Amino acid sequence: MKGARLGLLIAWIATLALLGAVVATHLKVGTDLRSFMPAPTTPDQKLLMEQVGEGPGSRLLLVAIDGGDDTTKAALSRGLAAALRKDAAFTQVVNGDFDLGMLDSSLLPYRFLLSPTLDTQRLDEAYLADQLQQRLDDLSSPAATLLKGLLPRDPTLETLKVAERWTPAHSPEVREGVWFSSRGEALLLAQTRGAGFDPGAQDDAIGRLRAAFAALPGSGQSHLTISGPGYFTVVVNAQTRDQADWIGRISTIGFIVLMLAAYRSIGALLLGALPVATGALAGIVALSLWFPEVHGITLAFGFTLLGVAQEYPIRLLSHRRAGESALASVRGLWPLLLTAIGSACIAYLAFYASGVGGLKQLAVFTIVGLLAAGFSTRYALPYLLPEKARDVADMPGLAAFRTWLDNLPRPRWLPLPIVAAVVAMLAFAPGSFWQNDLSALTPLPRDMLMTDARLRGELGAPDVRYLLVIQAPTANGVLTASAKLEPALRAQVTAKNLDGFELPSIYLPDLATQRARQAKLPDRPALDAALDGALEGLPFRKDLFAPFEADVEAARTAPLLTPETFSRSALGQRLAAMLVQRGDHWVGLSTLSGVRDASALAAAVSSAAPNARLLDLKDASESLVAAYRTRILHAVLAAGALLFITITLALRSLRRAWHVLAPMTLATFLVLAVERMLGIPVSLFHLVALILAAGLGLHYALFFERDTGDPAEQRRTLHATVVCVLAALLVFGMLAWSSIPVLRAIGLTVALGVAFHFCLSILMAPHARQD
């Protein structure tokens, strides 16, 4: 017999190793947090989800350099900007200094079509003479070094005018040639190529930024401050991972101590872990085969949700009678255990019905894991357990505890005061019932958020709430509408309703504007004659400006700039983020900064361009959350109805089903009432946690309902349930103390739910004496 058990154990471990190999070869872990965001349905919600991850505002890193004198900080700013502009992880770096590389060399002739100079001027003799005289004066100024390199090709400084136009309207003070804050920090804006909600890409970009700064001479005496949505994503991801690891380690140690205290057997502890390990690996295999990419949060929370499976071996270990084989014990337990497994799977189907990718993955992982753990507990574990086992019914103090519980008063009308208390608490609870603001769930320290707000104000970085949306059949139509909006937005800046804005047409004028400017460019003979006249009395040689004449001729005859050709410039990615094709139309996405009067701004926008509108991303996010919550609630109601049918059919009695479902339902509403009385609004994560708590509580009620008149069996049921409750309270009680709002919401909700479910399952058990 021992040989058979050893063979089965080896086969089981080999199966686990095989599952592990499948996981190692097929599992691909993703990090995009949008997988756990509700699926957008309206155009505004779709734009919201795109901007959350891909929008220019979400990919901006705000950088401040402090320490040392202004000259040192400016040198570090220029060195860091130069290094990041060569790094493929960044699409744009701006620090207030002039960078000729903003335009690709082959596109430099297009500066005449990009600059607004030709809207009011012509390259005639008078204009050129005035410009050349100014350059002569400039050569005796501190800017002479820069101008000497520009003068032959750009005597009218169109490149600088384009660069100035592309510089944010609300920019910090420039000292030593770079931006400085009011506190004396050198400032820099860096836009990452990776999505803002991709912790992996953002972590890599921030690592590259830190490494580039550390490699600069003199950086050791200075301090680097980084902020922005991407940085917050990395911080939140690291905090969540660290706390989950810390809680997981302590919970594991606590669970081992609990199991040893409950069963006083290392063998029982190790063998009891096999079904849970089987469920976990089977769930991961199902995920890796079902989905092309599995989110890391799915794995982290999936193991937590799979904690329900630990009840299956606990039930088997606790319900064994002295002298009874494990196989005989599990046969007696199996009908009820199967009902518990099926009921839990039905509860978790609500996750799949949510339509959210991350929650669908959680549903697949948990349901497959519970089935694998349950069936391995039934058909494999009994054959490994020793022939003889200690009867937990004889444990000291257990009989007295059971007697005390049985003597508690249990009036038949017990649900009535509970319902009345729940209604009263929900009616008089402070604050709003639902939590629609996802930003309230951020675990970021207040000082970090205040630093971000300060740097954002200093740099004039885009507002993360408002977005200007322009729609047109073609890309050029978007650019035309964008150009019409520019005067209206400048008026809003003058009226102090707005600090600054960024439009696609600022980077790339529409075709009509380019064509009009191109028509004003003189041909080669006319420019040659104008230059001859302008140079009279000046110390410049005419052949010095041959590159300038070549560029004018190239711009006069070149095809007009389109988004495709403009993409070759360093700012091509910037424009690509602002001008995107959606099906049969194009959308322009313009960022705003310092919005003070949204209603006045919205009115000005709609008046200037009917195909443009102001989008409030906060409103869009709240509508998305509300729609998602409605879907979750519908799924929960459907799961509840299915649970009622399943429990009723399994127990073959409406009365018995009442004894199982009533404690679970009342406990769920009690948790809601208590959290609302504490002033905690209900978020999507609370709903998810309520489903988990209900799945745990259903097991307690099922087994207490099964309780017979046999006092020893009652003690075994109590022992198994107490071990399960303590294990759940250990894990979720620790989560309730987490500084991460999401973990805290799940931990507190489940811990309260477990306590209420246990108490009500005891008090409403059918065998208990009724007063």
PDB file of N, CA and C in Angstrom, residues 400-454:
ATOM      1  N   ALA A 400     -16.456  22.399  24.221  1.00  0.00           N
ATOM      2  CA  ALA A 400     -16.973  23.518  25.006  1.00  0.00           C
ATOM      3  C   ALA A 400     -17.321  24.704  24.101  1.00  0.00           C
ATOM      4  N   PHE A 401     -16.488  24.947  23.092  1.00  0.00           N
ATOM      5  CA  PHE A 401     -16.758  26.037  22.161  1.00  0.00           C
ATOM      6  C   PHE A 401     -18.039  25.780  21.386  1.00  0.00           C
ATOM      7  N   ARG A 402     -18.215  24.538  20.960  1.00  0.00           N
ATOM      8  CA  ARG A 402     -19.424  24.194  20.217  1.00  0.00           C
ATOM      9  C   ARG A 402     -20.659  24.345  21.094  1.00  0.00           C
ATOM     10  N   THR A 403     -20.557  23.927  22.342  1.00  0.00           N
ATOM     11  CA  THR A 403     -21.687  24.043  23.273  1.00  0.00           C
ATOM     12  C   THR A 403     -22.051  25.506  23.487  1.00  0.00           C
ATOM     13  N   TRP A 404     -21.014  26.347  23.638  1.00  0.00           N
ATOM     14  CA  TRP A 404     -21.273  27.774  23.836  1.00  0.00           C
ATOM     15  C   TRP A 404     -21.984  28.379  22.630  1.00  0.00           C
ATOM     16  N   LEU A 405     -21.556  27.993  21.431  1.00  0.00           N
ATOM     17  CA  LEU A 405     -22.208  28.499  20.228  1.00  0.00           C
ATOM     18  C   LEU A 405     -23.656  28.031  20.144  1.00  0.00           C
ATOM     19  N   ASP A 406     -23.878  26.765  20.505  1.00  0.00           N
ATOM     20  CA  ASP A 406     -25.240  26.217  20.421  1.00  0.00           C
ATOM     21  C   ASP A 406     -26.179  26.873  21.417  1.00  0.00           C
ATOM     22  N   ASN A 407     -25.626  27.403  22.504  1.00  0.00           N
ATOM     23  CA  ASN A 407     -26.467  28.022  23.529  1.00  0.00           C
ATOM     24  C   ASN A 407     -26.787  29.485  23.250  1.00  0.00           C
ATOM     25  N   LEU A 408     -26.222  30.017  22.186  1.00  0.00           N
ATOM     26  CA  LEU A 408     -26.546  31.401  21.827  1.00  0.00           C
ATOM     27  C   LEU A 408     -28.009  31.494  21.406  1.00  0.00           C
ATOM     28  N   PRO A 409     -28.702  32.569  21.779  1.00  0.00           N
ATOM     29  CA  PRO A 409     -30.112  32.717  21.377  1.00  0.00           C
ATOM     30  C   PRO A 409     -30.241  32.885  19.867  1.00  0.00           C
ATOM     31  N   ARG A 410     -31.223  32.221  19.299  1.00  0.00           N
ATOM     32  CA  ARG A 410     -31.439  32.279  17.846  1.00  0.00           C
ATOM     33  C   ARG A 410     -32.935  32.438  17.557  1.00  0.00           C
ATOM     34  N   PRO A 411     -33.470  33.601  17.732  1.00  0.00           N
ATOM     35  CA  PRO A 411     -34.894  33.775  17.422  1.00  0.00           C
ATOM     36  C   PRO A 411     -35.151  33.611  15.929  1.00  0.00           C
ATOM     37  N   ARG A 412     -36.295  33.129  15.579  1.00  0.00           N
ATOM     38  CA  ARG A 412     -36.633  32.911  14.166  1.00  0.00           C
ATOM     39  C   ARG A 412     -36.688  34.242  13.408  1.00  0.00           C
ATOM     40  N   TRP A 413     -36.999  35.321  14.143  1.00  0.00           N
ATOM     41  CA  TRP A 413     -37.107  36.625  13.474  1.00  0.00           C
ATOM     42  C   TRP A 413     -35.767  37.340  13.403  1.00  0.00           C
ATOM     43  N   LEU A 414     -34.642  36.628  13.619  1.00  0.00           N
ATOM     44  CA  LEU A 414     -33.318  37.233  13.610  1.00  0.00           C
ATOM     45  C   LEU A 414     -33.031  38.055  12.343  1.00  0.00           C
ATOM     46  N   PRO A 415     -33.446  37.593  11.142  1.00  0.00           N
ATOM     47  CA  PRO A 415     -33.144  38.399   9.942  1.00  0.00           C
ATOM     48  C   PRO A 415     -33.781  39.787   9.959  1.00  0.00           C
ATOM     49  N   LEU A 416     -34.922  39.939  10.672  1.00  0.00           N
ATOM     50  CA  LEU A 416     -35.636  41.215  10.618  1.00  0.00           C
ATOM     51  C   LEU A 416     -34.827  42.371  11.199  1.00  0.00           C
ATOM     52  N   PRO A 417     -34.298  42.251  12.416  1.00  0.00           N
ATOM     53  CA  PRO A 417     -33.487  43.379  12.917  1.00  0.00           C
ATOM     54  C   PRO A 417     -32.219  43.610  12.091  1.00  0.00           C
ATOM     55  N   ILE A 418     -31.675  42.532  11.517  1.00  0.00           N
ATOM     56  CA  ILE A 418     -30.490  42.702  10.672  1.00  0.00           C
ATOM     57  C   ILE A 418     -30.840  43.521   9.438  1.00  0.00           C
ATOM     58  N   VAL A 419     -31.967  43.175   8.812  1.00  0.00           N
ATOM     59  CA  VAL A 419     -32.406  43.930   7.634  1.00  0.00           C
ATOM     60  C   VAL A 419     -32.683  45.382   8.004  1.00  0.00           C
ATOM     61  N   ALA A 420     -33.343  45.596   9.149  1.00  0.00           N
ATOM     62  CA  ALA A 420     -33.644  46.964   9.585  1.00  0.00           C
ATOM     63  C   ALA A 420     -32.355  47.747   9.836  1.00  0.00           C
ATOM     64  N   ALA A 421     -31.368  47.101  10.464  1.00  0.00           N
ATOM     65  CA  ALA A 421     -30.098  47.769  10.735  1.00  0.00           C
ATOM     66  C   ALA A 421     -29.380  48.108   9.443  1.00  0.00           C
ATOM     67  N   VAL A 422     -29.401  47.188   8.491  1.00  0.00           N
ATOM     68  CA  VAL A 422     -28.746  47.435   7.200  1.00  0.00           C
ATOM     69  C   VAL A 422     -29.386  48.611   6.487  1.00  0.00           C
ATOM     70  N   VAL A 423     -30.731  48.630   6.456  1.00  0.00           N
ATOM     71  CA  VAL A 423     -31.435  49.718   5.784  1.00  0.00           C
ATOM     72  C   VAL A 423     -31.118  51.051   6.451  1.00  0.00           C
ATOM     73  N   ALA A 424     -31.109  51.070   7.779  1.00  0.00           N
ATOM     74  CA  ALA A 424     -30.830  52.310   8.504  1.00  0.00           C
ATOM     75  C   ALA A 424     -29.415  52.796   8.233  1.00  0.00           C
ATOM     76  N   MET A 425     -28.447  51.876   8.259  1.00  0.00           N
ATOM     77  CA  MET A 425     -27.061  52.270   8.033  1.00  0.00           C
ATOM     78  C   MET A 425     -26.852  52.787   6.617  1.00  0.00           C
ATOM     79  N   LEU A 426     -27.476  52.121   5.658  1.00  0.00           N
ATOM     80  CA  LEU A 426     -27.329  52.572   4.274  1.00  0.00           C
ATOM     81  C   LEU A 426     -28.007  53.916   4.056  1.00  0.00           C
ATOM     82  N   ALA A 427     -29.129  54.144   4.762  1.00  0.00           N
ATOM     83  CA  ALA A 427     -29.877  55.385   4.574  1.00  0.00           C
ATOM     84  C   ALA A 427     -29.156  56.579   5.186  1.00  0.00           C
ATOM     85  N   PHE A 428     -28.495  56.356   6.306  1.00  0.00           N
ATOM     86  CA  PHE A 428     -27.877  57.485   7.021  1.00  0.00           C
ATOM     87  C   PHE A 428     -26.355  57.529   6.880  1.00  0.00           C
ATOM     88  N   ALA A 429     -25.807  56.707   6.003  1.00  0.00           N
ATOM     89  CA  ALA A 429     -24.352  56.691   5.817  1.00  0.00           C
ATOM     90  C   ALA A 429     -23.890  58.010   5.201  1.00  0.00           C
ATOM     91  N   PRO A 430     -22.744  58.511   5.630  1.00  0.00           N
ATOM     92  CA  PRO A 430     -22.244  59.788   5.084  1.00  0.00           C
ATOM     93  C   PRO A 430     -21.650  59.620   3.695  1.00  0.00           C
ATOM     94  N   GLY A 431     -21.664  60.715   2.951  1.00  0.00           N
ATOM     95  CA  GLY A 431     -21.009  60.712   1.640  1.00  0.00           C
ATOM     96  C   GLY A 431     -21.803  59.992   0.568  1.00  0.00           C
ATOM     97  N   SER A 432     -21.233  59.975  -0.639  1.00  0.00           N
ATOM     98  CA  SER A 432     -21.894  59.315  -1.767  1.00  0.00           C
ATOM     99  C   SER A 432     -21.756  57.805  -1.666  1.00  0.00           C
ATOM    100  N   PHE A 433     -22.708  57.093  -2.236  1.00  0.00           N
ATOM    101  CA  PHE A 433     -22.726  55.629  -2.134  1.00  0.00           C
ATOM    102  C   PHE A 433     -21.653  55.014  -3.020  1.00  0.00           C
ATOM    103  N   TRP A 434     -21.556  55.474  -4.272  1.00  0.00           N
ATOM    104  CA  TRP A 434     -20.643  54.874  -5.233  1.00  0.00           C
ATOM    105  C   TRP A 434     -19.381  55.709  -5.382  1.00  0.00           C
ATOM    106  N   GLN A 435     -18.277  55.047  -5.608  1.00  0.00           N
ATOM    107  CA  GLN A 435     -17.003  55.694  -5.899  1.00  0.00           C
ATOM    108  C   GLN A 435     -16.771  55.630  -7.409  1.00  0.00           C
ATOM    109  N   ASN A 436     -16.985  56.777  -8.089  1.00  0.00           N
ATOM    110  CA  ASN A 436     -16.815  56.811  -9.546  1.00  0.00           C
ATOM    111  C   ASN A 436     -15.452  57.347  -9.964  1.00  0.00           C
ATOM    112  N   ASP A 437     -14.763  57.993  -9.042  1.00  0.00           N
ATOM    113  CA  ASP A 437     -13.487  58.629  -9.369  1.00  0.00           C
ATOM    114  C   ASP A 437     -12.350  57.630  -9.172  1.00  0.00           C
ATOM    115  N   LEU A 438     -11.797  57.153 -10.290  1.00  0.00           N
ATOM    116  CA  LEU A 438     -10.722  56.172 -10.198  1.00  0.00           C
ATOM    117  C   LEU A 438      -9.465  56.774  -9.574  1.00  0.00           C
ATOM    118  N   SER A 439      -9.288  58.092  -9.705  1.00  0.00           N
ATOM    119  CA  SER A 439      -8.085  58.698  -9.139  1.00  0.00           C
ATOM    120  C   SER A 439      -8.084  58.629  -7.615  1.00  0.00           C
ATOM    121  N   ALA A 440      -9.263  58.464  -7.013  1.00  0.00           N
ATOM    122  CA  ALA A 440      -9.323  58.370  -5.552  1.00  0.00           C
ATOM    123  C   ALA A 440      -8.698  57.083  -5.048  1.00  0.00           C
ATOM    124  N   LEU A 441      -8.494  56.135  -5.951  1.00  0.00           N
ATOM    125  CA  LEU A 441      -7.910  54.854  -5.554  1.00  0.00           C
ATOM    126  C   LEU A 441      -6.390  54.864  -5.652  1.00  0.00           C
ATOM    127  N   THR A 442      -5.808  56.020  -5.986  1.00  0.00           N
ATOM    128  CA  THR A 442      -4.353  56.078  -6.107  1.00  0.00           C
ATOM    129  C   THR A 442      -3.686  55.972  -4.747  1.00  0.00           C
ATOM    130  N   PRO A 443      -2.611  55.181  -4.644  1.00  0.00           N
ATOM    131  CA  PRO A 443      -1.901  55.081  -3.374  1.00  0.00           C
ATOM    132  C   PRO A 443      -0.760  56.076  -3.244  1.00  0.00           C
ATOM    133  N   LEU A 444      -0.707  57.048  -4.138  1.00  0.00           N
ATOM    134  CA  LEU A 444       0.438  57.959  -4.152  1.00  0.00           C
ATOM    135  C   LEU A 444       0.405  58.899  -2.948  1.00  0.00           C
ATOM    136  N   PRO A 445       1.557  59.138  -2.348  1.00  0.00           N
ATOM    137  CA  PRO A 445       1.620  60.073  -1.220  1.00  0.00           C
ATOM    138  C   PRO A 445       1.217  61.478  -1.656  1.00  0.00           C
ATOM    139  N   ARG A 446       0.677  62.227  -0.719  1.00  0.00           N
ATOM    140  CA  ARG A 446       0.207  63.577  -1.018  1.00  0.00           C
ATOM    141  C   ARG A 446       1.344  64.476  -1.487  1.00  0.00           C
ATOM    142  N   ASP A 447       2.530  64.337  -0.883  1.00  0.00           N
ATOM    143  CA  ASP A 447       3.637  65.207  -1.278  1.00  0.00           C
ATOM    144  C   ASP A 447       4.070  64.939  -2.715  1.00  0.00           C
ATOM    145  N   MET A 448       3.941  63.673  -3.179  1.00  0.00           N
ATOM    146  CA  MET A 448       4.287  63.356  -4.565  1.00  0.00           C
ATOM    147  C   MET A 448       3.295  64.005  -5.526  1.00  0.00           C
ATOM    148  N   LEU A 449       2.012  63.985  -5.174  1.00  0.00           N
ATOM    149  CA  LEU A 449       0.994  64.614  -6.007  1.00  0.00           C
ATOM    150  C   LEU A 449       1.174  66.133  -6.021  1.00  0.00           C
ATOM    151  N   MET A 450       1.559  66.709  -4.887  1.00  0.00           N
ATOM    152  CA  MET A 450       1.773  68.151  -4.840  1.00  0.00           C
ATOM    153  C   MET A 450       2.999  68.553  -5.669  1.00  0.00           C
ATOM    154  N   THR A 451       4.033  67.722  -5.638  1.00  0.00           N
ATOM    155  CA  THR A 451       5.208  67.990  -6.473  1.00  0.00           C
ATOM    156  C   THR A 451       4.841  67.956  -7.946  1.00  0.00           C
ATOM    157  N   ASP A 452       4.015  66.985  -8.331  1.00  0.00           N
ATOM    158  CA  ASP A 452       3.582  66.883  -9.723  1.00  0.00           C
ATOM    159  C   ASP A 452       2.785  68.114 -10.130  1.00  0.00           C
ATOM    160  N   ALA A 453       1.871  68.546  -9.266  1.00  0.00           N
ATOM    161  CA  ALA A 453       1.059  69.722  -9.582  1.00  0.00           C
ATOM    162  C   ALA A 453       1.952  70.965  -9.725  1.00  0.00           C
ATOM    163  N   ARG A 454       2.957  71.081  -8.857  1.00  0.00           N
ATOM    164  CA  ARG A 454       3.861  72.234  -8.938  1.00  0.00           C
ATOM    165  C   ARG A 454       4.661  72.224 -10.238  1.00  0.00           C
TER     166      ARG A 454
END
